[in-house]
One Martini backbone bead per residue (centre of mass of N, CA, C, O) as a GRO file, in nm:
protein
  458
    1MET     BB    1  -6.527   5.883   1.229
    2ILE     BB    2  -6.754   5.721   1.093
    3GLU     BB    3  -6.808   5.907   0.845
    4HIS     BB    4  -6.477   5.871   0.767
    5ARG     BB    5  -6.346   5.598   0.832
    6ALA     BB    6  -6.162   5.582   1.074
    7ASP     BB    7  -5.948   5.490   1.280
    8CYS     BB    8  -6.139   5.350   1.542
    9ALA     BB    9  -6.451   5.365   1.475
   10ASP     BB   10  -6.543   5.103   1.619
   11PHE     BB   11  -6.523   5.211   1.905
   12GLU     BB   12  -6.737   5.434   1.869
   13ALA     BB   13  -6.974   5.244   1.805
   14LEU     BB   14  -6.987   5.136   2.101
   15GLY     BB   15  -7.033   5.398   2.249
   16LEU     BB   16  -7.306   5.459   2.103
   17LEU     BB   17  -7.458   5.213   2.206
   18HIS     BB   18  -7.474   5.302   2.499
   19LEU     BB   19  -7.630   5.561   2.445
   20TRP     BB   20  -7.872   5.437   2.298
   21HIS     BB   21  -7.957   5.258   2.560
   22ARG     BB   22  -7.916   5.478   2.812
   23LEU     BB   23  -8.034   5.728   2.656
   24ASP     BB   24  -8.279   5.923   2.635
   25PRO     BB   25  -8.411   6.050   2.349
   26ALA     BB   26  -8.494   6.332   2.484
   27ARG     BB   27  -8.170   6.398   2.549
   28TRP     BB   28  -8.113   6.452   2.270
   29GLU     BB   29  -8.003   6.623   2.035
   30GLU     BB   30  -8.121   6.767   1.777
   31GLY     BB   31  -8.061   6.524   1.517
   32LEU     BB   32  -7.848   6.316   1.637
   33ARG     BB   33  -7.986   6.041   1.613
   34GLU     BB   34  -8.015   6.057   1.302
   35ARG     BB   35  -7.712   6.078   1.243
   36VAL     BB   36  -7.630   5.811   1.366
   37THR     BB   37  -7.806   5.632   1.191
   38ALA     BB   38  -7.683   5.711   0.917
   39ALA     BB   39  -7.390   5.629   0.982
   40LEU     BB   40  -7.452   5.322   1.053
   41LEU     BB   41  -7.586   5.248   0.775
   42ALA     BB   42  -7.305   5.342   0.612
   43PHE     BB   43  -7.133   5.135   0.729
   44ARG     BB   44  -6.844   4.935   0.777
   45TYR     BB   45  -6.811   4.592   0.929
   46TRP     BB   46  -6.635   4.445   0.699
   47ILE     BB   47  -6.418   4.308   0.454
   48ASP     BB   48  -6.686   4.193   0.283
   49GLN     BB   49  -6.743   4.496   0.234
   50PRO     BB   50  -6.788   4.784   0.102
   51GLY     BB   51  -6.487   4.961   0.058
   52LEU     BB   52  -6.251   5.228   0.121
   53ASP     BB   53  -6.010   5.245   0.395
   54ALA     BB   54  -5.842   5.314   0.731
   55MET     BB   55  -5.936   5.063   0.866
   56CYS     BB   56  -5.903   4.818   1.118
   57TYR     BB   57  -5.925   4.436   1.100
   58PHE     BB   58  -5.634   4.254   1.170
   59THR     BB   59  -5.694   4.249   1.478
   60GLU     BB   60  -5.807   4.103   1.754
   61ASN     BB   61  -5.967   4.345   1.877
   62HIS     BB   62  -6.113   4.452   1.625
   63GLN     BB   63  -6.277   4.207   1.550
   64LEU     BB   64  -6.478   4.210   1.792
   65VAL     BB   65  -6.580   4.495   1.755
   66TRP     BB   66  -6.705   4.451   1.478
   67HIS     BB   67  -6.898   4.217   1.554
   68THR     BB   68  -7.049   4.375   1.770
   69ALA     BB   69  -7.147   4.610   1.600
   70GLU     BB   70  -7.305   4.445   1.392
   71LEU     BB   71  -7.495   4.296   1.578
   72LEU     BB   72  -7.614   4.548   1.744
   73TRP     BB   73  -7.694   4.736   1.508
   74GLY     BB   74  -7.865   4.530   1.362
   75THR     BB   75  -8.065   4.503   1.597
   76ALA     BB   76  -8.144   4.806   1.644
   77LEU     BB   77  -8.177   4.815   1.298
   78GLY     BB   78  -8.349   4.566   1.176
   79ASP     BB   79  -8.558   4.720   0.955
   80ALA     BB   80  -8.329   4.837   0.813
   81THR     BB   81  -8.128   4.974   0.554
   82PHE     BB   82  -7.802   4.922   0.463
   83THR     BB   83  -7.641   5.124   0.235
   84ASN     BB   84  -7.364   4.977   0.182
   85THR     BB   85  -7.512   4.673   0.126
   86GLY     BB   86  -7.844   4.629   0.139
   87TRP     BB   87  -7.894   4.528   0.411
   88SER     BB   88  -8.032   4.416   0.675
   89GLY     BB   89  -8.013   4.420   1.007
   90ALA     BB   90  -8.056   4.114   1.043
   91ARG     BB   91  -7.821   4.025   0.862
   92HIS     BB   92  -7.599   4.164   1.019
   93ALA     BB   93  -7.650   4.023   1.288
   94ALA     BB   94  -7.589   3.735   1.185
   95HIS     BB   95  -7.303   3.790   1.088
   96GLY     BB   96  -7.186   3.892   1.360
   97ARG     BB   97  -7.258   3.649   1.535
   98GLU     BB   98  -7.085   3.433   1.398
   99LEU     BB   99  -6.812   3.581   1.443
  100ALA     BB  100  -6.826   3.621   1.750
  101LEU     BB  101  -6.848   3.325   1.834
  102ALA     BB  102  -6.584   3.230   1.705
  103TRP     BB  103  -6.396   3.415   1.864
  104MET     BB  104  -6.474   3.323   2.155
  105ARG     BB  105  -6.411   3.021   2.128
  106ARG     BB  106  -6.110   3.057   2.067
  107LYS     BB  107  -6.032   3.214   2.332
  108LEU     BB  108  -6.141   3.011   2.541
  109ALA     BB  109  -5.959   2.772   2.437
  110GLY     BB  110  -5.654   2.940   2.378
  111GLY     BB  111  -5.643   3.248   2.348
  112PHE     BB  112  -5.402   3.510   2.293
  113SER     BB  113  -5.196   3.693   2.081
  114GLU     BB  114  -5.240   3.962   2.263
  115PHE     BB  115  -5.091   3.911   2.524
  116ASP     BB  116  -5.138   4.108   2.789
  117SER     BB  117  -5.239   4.373   2.689
  118ASN     BB  118  -5.228   4.718   2.802
  119ALA     BB  119  -5.439   4.794   2.564
  120TYR     BB  120  -5.634   4.540   2.441
  121LEU     BB  121  -5.790   4.419   2.679
  122ALA     BB  122  -5.980   4.661   2.704
  123ILE     BB  123  -6.120   4.623   2.428
  124ASP     BB  124  -6.224   4.343   2.475
  125LEU     BB  125  -6.403   4.422   2.719
  126LEU     BB  126  -6.586   4.617   2.579
  127ALA     BB  127  -6.716   4.405   2.390
  128LEU     BB  128  -6.805   4.191   2.596
  129VAL     BB  129  -6.990   4.369   2.774
  130THR     BB  130  -7.171   4.463   2.544
  131LEU     BB  131  -7.287   4.185   2.485
  132VAL     BB  132  -7.410   4.124   2.760
  133GLU     BB  133  -7.602   4.379   2.764
  134PHE     BB  134  -7.734   4.371   2.431
  135ALA     BB  135  -7.793   4.093   2.283
  136GLY     BB  136  -8.030   3.896   2.387
  137ASP     BB  137  -7.837   3.623   2.399
  138PRO     BB  138  -7.749   3.353   2.572
  139GLU     BB  139  -7.498   3.253   2.416
  140VAL     BB  140  -7.349   3.519   2.391
  141GLU     BB  141  -7.345   3.598   2.690
  142ALA     BB  142  -7.194   3.352   2.806
  143LEU     BB  143  -6.935   3.381   2.642
  144ALA     BB  144  -6.865   3.674   2.713
  145ALA     BB  145  -6.847   3.633   3.020
  146GLY     BB  146  -6.623   3.416   3.014
  147VAL     BB  147  -6.405   3.588   2.874
  148ALA     BB  148  -6.409   3.824   3.072
  149ASP     BB  149  -6.320   3.663   3.318
  150ARG     BB  150  -6.048   3.577   3.200
  151VAL     BB  151  -5.929   3.857   3.153
  152LEU     BB  152  -5.953   3.960   3.449
  153PHE     BB  153  -5.781   3.739   3.578
  154SER     BB  154  -5.524   3.799   3.425
  155LEU     BB  155  -5.503   4.090   3.525
  156ALA     BB  156  -5.489   4.027   3.829
  157VAL     BB  157  -5.224   3.820   3.822
  158HIS     BB  158  -5.056   4.028   3.604
  159SER     BB  159  -5.041   4.223   3.847
  160TRP     BB  160  -4.920   4.520   4.054
  161ARG     BB  161  -5.062   4.754   4.220
  162GLY     BB  162  -5.186   4.849   3.923
  163VAL     BB  163  -4.961   4.706   3.750
  164HIS     BB  164  -4.925   4.597   3.411
  165GLY     BB  165  -4.609   4.429   3.428
  166CYS     BB  166  -4.606   4.230   3.216
  167ALA     BB  167  -4.606   4.061   2.955
  168HIS     BB  168  -4.653   4.159   2.600
  169GLY     BB  169  -4.786   4.142   2.283
  170ARG     BB  170  -4.874   4.454   2.326
  171SER     BB  171  -4.716   4.786   2.318
  172TYR     BB  172  -4.617   5.105   2.468
  173VAL     BB  173  -4.419   5.350   2.578
  174THR     BB  174  -4.596   5.502   2.785
  175THR     BB  175  -4.679   5.235   2.948
  176LEU     BB  176  -4.377   5.154   3.023
  177ARG     BB  177  -4.323   5.426   3.190
  178SER     BB  178  -4.646   5.437   3.271
  179SER     BB  179  -4.915   5.282   3.421
  180ARG     BB  180  -5.121   5.528   3.425
  181LEU     BB  181  -5.150   5.486   3.087
  182GLU     BB  182  -5.300   5.243   3.085
  183GLU     BB  183  -5.589   5.093   2.961
  184THR     BB  184  -5.614   4.906   3.228
  185ALA     BB  185  -5.620   5.105   3.473
  186PRO     BB  186  -5.929   5.182   3.499
  187ILE     BB  187  -6.023   4.894   3.551
  188MET     BB  188  -5.865   4.854   3.818
  189TRP     BB  189  -5.986   5.095   3.964
  190LEU     BB  190  -6.278   4.985   3.955
  191CYS     BB  191  -6.248   4.664   4.031
  192PHE     BB  192  -5.978   4.682   4.256
  193GLY     BB  193  -5.861   4.969   4.373
  194VAL     BB  194  -5.652   5.021   4.149
  195GLY     BB  195  -5.457   5.215   3.971
  196ALA     BB  196  -5.594   5.441   3.709
  197LEU     BB  197  -5.689   5.738   3.577
  198ASN     BB  198  -5.775   5.814   3.238
  199ASP     BB  199  -5.868   5.860   2.895
  200ALA     BB  200  -5.931   5.529   2.895
  201VAL     BB  201  -6.275   5.493   2.987
  202LEU     BB  202  -6.472   5.320   2.820
  203PRO     BB  203  -6.445   5.034   2.939
  204ALA     BB  204  -6.505   5.119   3.236
  205THR     BB  205  -6.785   5.237   3.177
  206ALA     BB  206  -6.916   4.976   3.084
  207ILE     BB  207  -6.880   4.836   3.360
  208ALA     BB  208  -7.011   5.053   3.550
  209THR     BB  209  -7.302   5.034   3.374
  210ALA     BB  210  -7.362   4.755   3.431
  211ARG     BB  211  -7.648   4.512   3.467
  212ARG     BB  212  -7.527   4.208   3.406
  213TYR     BB  213  -7.238   4.238   3.456
  214ARG     BB  214  -7.004   4.063   3.682
  215VAL     BB  215  -6.749   4.063   3.891
  216PRO     BB  216  -6.580   3.831   4.026
  217GLU     BB  217  -6.470   3.788   4.345
  218VAL     BB  218  -6.213   3.620   4.285
  219VAL     BB  219  -6.084   3.838   4.112
  220ARG     BB  220  -6.059   4.061   4.319
  221ARG     BB  221  -5.881   3.902   4.518
  222ALA     BB  222  -5.641   3.842   4.325
  223ALA     BB  223  -5.552   4.146   4.285
  224VAL     BB  224  -5.488   4.200   4.618
  225ASP     BB  225  -5.322   3.948   4.652
  226LEU     BB  226  -5.000   3.945   4.844
  227PRO     BB  227  -4.790   3.731   4.883
  228GLU     BB  228  -4.471   3.659   4.965
  229ARG     BB  229  -4.506   3.430   4.727
  230TRP     BB  230  -4.552   3.429   4.362
  231TRP     BB  231  -4.587   3.170   4.097
  232GLY     BB  232  -4.687   3.194   3.757
  233ARG     BB  233  -4.873   3.048   3.469
  234GLN     BB  234  -4.942   3.123   3.112
  235SER     BB  235  -5.105   2.956   2.841
  236GLN     BB  236  -5.117   3.018   2.479
  237ARG     BB  237  -5.325   2.907   2.194
  238GLY     BB  238  -5.314   2.923   1.825
  239THR     BB  239  -5.460   3.038   1.503
  240LEU     BB  240  -5.398   3.204   1.226
  241ARG     BB  241  -5.600   3.386   0.984
  242PRO     BB  242  -5.575   3.526   0.678
  243ALA     BB  243  -5.873   3.662   0.659
  244HIS     BB  244  -5.810   3.811   0.956
  245ASP     BB  245  -5.462   3.832   1.006
  246LEU     BB  246  -5.260   3.794   0.745
  247LEU     BB  247  -5.202   3.507   0.874
  248ALA     BB  248  -5.048   3.156   0.871
  249ARG     BB  249  -5.025   3.063   1.205
  250ALA     BB  250  -4.908   2.992   1.493
  251TYR     BB  251  -4.972   3.069   1.838
  252ALA     BB  252  -4.769   3.160   2.137
  253SER     BB  253  -4.768   3.163   2.509
  254ASP     BB  254  -4.531   3.188   2.800
  255VAL     BB  255  -4.617   3.319   3.112
  256THR     BB  256  -4.439   3.455   3.383
  257VAL     BB  257  -4.501   3.527   3.744
  258PHE     BB  258  -4.345   3.729   4.000
  259ARG     BB  259  -4.461   3.783   4.344
  260THR     BB  260  -4.458   4.045   4.580
  261PRO     BB  261  -4.511   4.312   4.791
  262ASP     BB  262  -4.238   4.467   4.628
  263ALA     BB  263  -4.247   4.286   4.352
  264MET     BB  264  -4.200   4.224   3.990
  265LEU     BB  265  -4.173   3.942   3.751
  266ALA     BB  266  -4.157   3.894   3.387
  267CYS     BB  267  -4.212   3.635   3.116
  268ALA     BB  268  -4.162   3.535   2.777
  269HIS     BB  269  -4.107   3.225   2.673
  270ASP     BB  270  -3.965   3.169   2.389
  271HIS     BB  271  -4.054   3.424   2.192
  272ARG     BB  272  -3.951   3.402   1.889
  273PRO     BB  273  -3.651   3.369   1.858
  274GLY     BB  274  -3.487   3.565   1.598
  275LEU     BB  275  -3.727   3.729   1.524
  276PRO     BB  276  -3.912   3.968   1.429
  277GLY     BB  277  -4.043   4.244   1.573
  278LEU     BB  278  -4.286   4.467   1.729
  279GLN     BB  279  -4.471   4.490   2.042
  280GLU     BB  280  -4.309   4.317   2.227
  281HIS     BB  281  -4.297   4.239   2.581
  282ILE     BB  282  -4.090   4.010   2.724
  283TRP     BB  283  -3.963   4.171   2.982
  284GLY     BB  284  -4.005   4.259   3.344
  285ALA     BB  285  -3.976   4.497   3.605
  286THR     BB  286  -4.151   4.588   3.925
  287LEU     BB  287  -4.191   4.878   4.169
  288GLY     BB  288  -4.374   5.085   3.993
  289PRO     BB  289  -4.536   5.297   3.785
  290GLU     BB  290  -4.227   5.435   3.709
  291THR     BB  291  -4.081   5.129   3.775
  292GLN     BB  292  -3.961   4.994   3.495
  293VAL     BB  293  -3.766   4.707   3.384
  294PHE     BB  294  -3.577   4.685   3.070
  295VAL     BB  295  -3.499   4.533   2.746
  296THR     BB  296  -3.383   4.642   2.417
  297HIS     BB  297  -3.379   4.600   2.055
  298ALA     BB  298  -3.332   4.863   1.871
  299PRO     BB  299  -3.414   5.001   1.538
  300ASN     BB  300  -3.457   5.290   1.671
  301ALA     BB  301  -3.520   5.637   1.809
  302SER     BB  302  -3.815   5.607   1.837
  303ALA     BB  303  -4.135   5.686   2.035
  304SER     BB  304  -4.346   5.625   1.837
  305PRO     BB  305  -4.644   5.451   1.775
  306SER     BB  306  -4.581   5.427   1.456
  307ALA     BB  307  -4.333   5.275   1.557
  308ARG     BB  308  -4.297   4.916   1.462
  309PRO     BB  309  -4.072   4.915   1.619
  310ASN     BB  310  -3.882   5.082   1.878
  311ALA     BB  311  -3.686   5.205   2.125
  312TRP     BB  312  -3.905   5.057   2.361
  313ALA     BB  313  -4.111   4.903   2.168
  314GLY     BB  314  -3.975   4.633   2.116
  315ASN     BB  315  -3.789   4.443   1.854
  316ARG     BB  316  -3.590   4.367   1.606
  317ILE     BB  317  -3.492   4.112   1.778
  318LEU     BB  318  -3.584   3.850   1.938
  319PRO     BB  319  -3.536   3.710   2.227
  320ARG     BB  320  -3.402   3.495   2.469
  321ALA     BB  321  -3.620   3.408   2.746
  322ARG     BB  322  -3.588   3.331   3.105
  323GLN     BB  323  -3.751   3.206   3.407
  324HIS     BB  324  -3.661   3.202   3.772
  325ALA     BB  325  -3.852   3.349   3.947
  326SER     BB  326  -3.643   3.627   4.036
  327THR     BB  327  -3.523   3.546   3.739
  328VAL     BB  328  -3.370   3.678   3.436
  329LEU     BB  329  -3.273   3.552   3.116
  330ALA     BB  330  -3.106   3.720   2.828
  331LEU     BB  331  -3.083   3.690   2.468
  332TYR     BB  332  -2.904   3.861   2.198
  333ARG     BB  333  -2.917   3.933   1.844
  334VAL     BB  334  -2.649   4.123   1.705
  335PRO     BB  335  -2.560   4.273   1.444
  336ALA     BB  336  -2.276   4.412   1.314
  337ASP     BB  337  -2.472   4.646   1.155
  338ASP     BB  338  -2.606   4.787   1.383
  339GLU     BB  339  -2.747   5.102   1.404
  340MET     BB  340  -2.794   5.099   1.744
  341ALA     BB  341  -2.573   4.928   1.897
  342GLY     BB  342  -2.799   4.754   2.024
  343THR     BB  343  -2.870   4.755   2.346
  344HIS     BB  344  -3.104   4.865   2.609
  345ALA     BB  345  -3.203   5.022   2.921
  346TRP     BB  346  -3.473   5.054   3.144
  347PHE     BB  347  -3.363   5.268   3.431
  348PRO     BB  348  -3.529   5.470   3.660
  349ILE     BB  349  -3.348   5.650   3.868
  350ALA     BB  350  -3.538   5.903   3.915
  351CYS     BB  351  -3.758   5.686   4.067
  352LEU     BB  352  -3.568   5.625   4.294
  353ASP     BB  353  -3.441   5.604   4.620
  354ALA     BB  354  -3.203   5.406   4.521
  355TRP     BB  355  -2.854   5.349   4.408
  356THR     BB  356  -2.618   5.108   4.254
  357ARG     BB  357  -2.277   4.977   4.206
  358GLU     BB  358  -2.157   4.628   4.125
  359GLY     BB  359  -1.978   4.582   3.891
  360VAL     BB  360  -2.218   4.458   3.661
  361TRP     BB  361  -2.414   4.600   3.858
  362THR     BB  362  -2.744   4.746   3.870
  363ALA     BB  363  -2.912   4.900   4.149
  364GLY     BB  364  -3.247   4.926   4.310
  365ARG     BB  365  -3.481   5.133   4.510
  366LEU     BB  366  -3.833   5.090   4.614
  367GLY     BB  367  -3.876   5.099   4.907
  368ASP     BB  368  -3.869   4.734   4.958
  369GLY     BB  369  -3.769   4.717   4.660
  370TYR     BB  370  -3.574   4.526   4.417
  371VAL     BB  371  -3.329   4.586   4.146
  372ALA     BB  372  -3.121   4.398   3.908
  373LEU     BB  373  -2.858   4.463   3.655
  374ALA     BB  374  -2.684   4.266   3.401
  375THR     BB  375  -2.377   4.294   3.204
  376GLU     BB  376  -2.124   4.284   3.011
  377GLY     BB  377  -1.926   4.529   3.180
  378GLY     BB  378  -2.178   4.671   3.217
  379ALA     BB  379  -2.342   4.995   3.293
  380ASP     BB  380  -2.451   5.322   3.181
  381PRO     BB  381  -2.579   5.617   3.235
  382VAL     BB  382  -2.762   5.848   3.094
  383THR     BB  383  -2.701   6.223   3.128
  384ALA     BB  384  -2.851   6.306   2.854
  385GLY     BB  385  -3.151   6.396   2.762
  386PRO     BB  386  -3.466   6.243   2.759
  387ASP     BB  387  -3.315   5.968   2.908
  388ALA     BB  388  -3.204   6.070   3.159
  389TRP     BB  389  -3.169   5.852   3.419
  390GLN     BB  390  -3.312   5.586   3.243
  391GLU     BB  391  -3.069   5.496   3.072
  392LEU     BB  392  -2.883   5.209   2.967
  393ARG     BB  393  -2.545   5.139   2.863
  394PRO     BB  394  -2.342   4.918   2.742
  395ARG     BB  395  -2.002   4.842   2.750
  396GLY     BB  396  -2.057   4.600   2.599
  397PRO     BB  397  -2.241   4.398   2.385
  398GLY     BB  398  -2.543   4.334   2.501
  399THR     BB  399  -2.632   4.003   2.463
  400ALA     BB  400  -2.657   3.986   2.787
  401TRP     BB  401  -2.900   3.942   3.060
  402VAL     BB  402  -2.966   4.017   3.413
  403CYS     BB  403  -3.254   3.976   3.635
  404VAL     BB  404  -3.331   4.093   3.974
  405VAL     BB  405  -3.545   4.042   4.250
  406GLY     BB  406  -3.626   4.205   4.570
  407ARG     BB  407  -3.622   4.231   4.945
  408ARG     BB  408  -3.589   4.323   5.261
  409ALA     BB  409  -3.717   4.067   5.404
  410ASP     BB  410  -3.496   3.871   5.239
  411HIS     BB  411  -3.208   4.079   5.187
  412GLY     BB  412  -3.215   4.337   5.319
  413ASP     BB  413  -3.039   4.568   5.213
  414LEU     BB  414  -2.918   4.689   4.926
  415ASP     BB  415  -2.619   4.614   4.971
  416THR     BB  416  -2.673   4.320   5.047
  417PHE     BB  417  -2.811   4.238   4.789
  418THR     BB  418  -2.581   4.313   4.592
  419ALA     BB  419  -2.357   4.136   4.732
  420SER     BB  420  -2.521   3.855   4.669
  421LEU     BB  421  -2.437   3.891   4.372
  422ALA     BB  422  -2.325   3.723   4.134
  423ALA     BB  423  -2.128   3.676   3.867
  424PRO     BB  424  -2.186   3.639   3.566
  425ARG     BB  425  -2.155   3.424   3.280
  426PHE     BB  426  -2.022   3.522   2.969
  427GLY     BB  427  -2.104   3.426   2.635
  428ARG     BB  428  -2.164   3.289   2.345
  429ASP     BB  429  -2.486   3.249   2.364
  430ARG     BB  430  -2.436   3.288   2.694
  431VAL     BB  431  -2.569   3.233   3.038
  432THR     BB  432  -2.469   3.233   3.384
  433PHE     BB  433  -2.637   3.177   3.716
  434ARG     BB  434  -2.644   3.237   4.069
  435THR     BB  435  -2.873   3.245   4.287
  436PRO     BB  436  -2.989   3.385   4.561
  437GLY     BB  437  -3.017   3.236   4.858
  438PRO     BB  438  -3.170   2.951   4.994
  439ASP     BB  439  -3.281   2.888   4.674
  440ALA     BB  440  -3.044   2.823   4.514
  441ALA     BB  441  -2.946   2.844   4.158
  442ASP     BB  442  -2.837   2.709   3.847
  443LEU     BB  443  -2.820   2.901   3.557
  444ASP     BB  444  -2.876   2.807   3.197
  445LEU     BB  445  -2.831   2.995   2.888
  446THR     BB  446  -2.896   2.928   2.554
  447TRP     BB  447  -2.992   2.954   2.233
  448ASP     BB  448  -3.043   2.621   2.165
  449GLY     BB  449  -3.075   2.511   2.435
  450PRO     BB  450  -3.162   2.425   2.731
  451PHE     BB  451  -3.301   2.535   3.015
  452THR     BB  452  -3.129   2.537   3.327
  453VAL     BB  453  -3.176   2.397   3.667
  454SER     BB  454  -2.942   2.251   3.820
  455GLY     BB  455  -2.911   2.066   3.534
  456ARG     BB  456  -3.220   2.096   3.465
  457PRO     BB  457  -3.470   2.104   3.269
  458ALA     BB  458  -3.738   2.368   3.249
   0.00000   0.00000   0.00000
């Protein structure tokens, strides 16, 4: 990939760095170390350097990987001349160091635009741990370790039993259908004893072989601690820079997560509602690795990762969604000429232990956890095709949805839980709902007004 400057060649450059430093030169195949040296000397490390290629530079995760690769390969080959630029390794190292420090300071201060991505937090960690291990620079190491700690803590508290099921700034269809395929899953398997191994093991391998970086014990405990009820919020803020991100605007995310031992619900509050979407996963409920429930406004029928947004990852138009504890309310603006006829829900009945319908509600159980989903007129499962018994189609307009999670310990059996759910009131750009249980509240969400809980703005 490096010799051909293919997309994601920067990731491979970091993998080779680990081999360069960890594997005795005598154990390399004859001529291979020299080939790696030649390829890295001829490589392009940033957009201000010569060359036309298909490599990606303009996303948050790629940026740090590029800066890390330039700093560390420049250091490793400090006396050599890099043939693509004519620079010395030392000059490349200084260039990469300046950019890496600026990236880390920004993220430590404000957080990530690709918030809680179940693909790209893993890549961020790969670069950060690589810097801690090989930079040999106290300032770089301290910043990298601090950002890595923050990323791992976010992963710990925004996951549930190894499922990174929170809202995501960027995600893909395969990982929304099965958490076992998330790129963060091997990291959780290694660091927290949950999650799963898959083929995205390079970041986990970097952590597993680390000699300097250590996962804080408080982070490990946070990942496996499942109190009877936990509700947290994380806010991230920053500014995109046109020379790095191709955009010049502020970014922000406010993600809430509700967890019990039996279920999780998460939501990105008011995340750019009404604007075109890309790969944002705005809200979702989790009962298990293959039992994630969510709604999208699909722009097409494709499930390909090359289509962004597509049938299940991202939205044509971003909804307005708000969460109060175990309940999410979401409003969608669907144009009259919408080619895909509005919204649809991923509700994998095939992976549930039981399911039922009551009025506008479709509810399911896995173990002792419950999830219920409602929309005006109710919804029907698709019974044929690749998404059979996993997709729900609304009978009505599908412009407003309510999702509630529960558990046997709090709500009795599934039928009792479902019977406790009041019928939401659906209007034009509005939905109201009274939550069940002893801490019942009246929720009211409109497109333009404040989200209120029992009459008070939340």
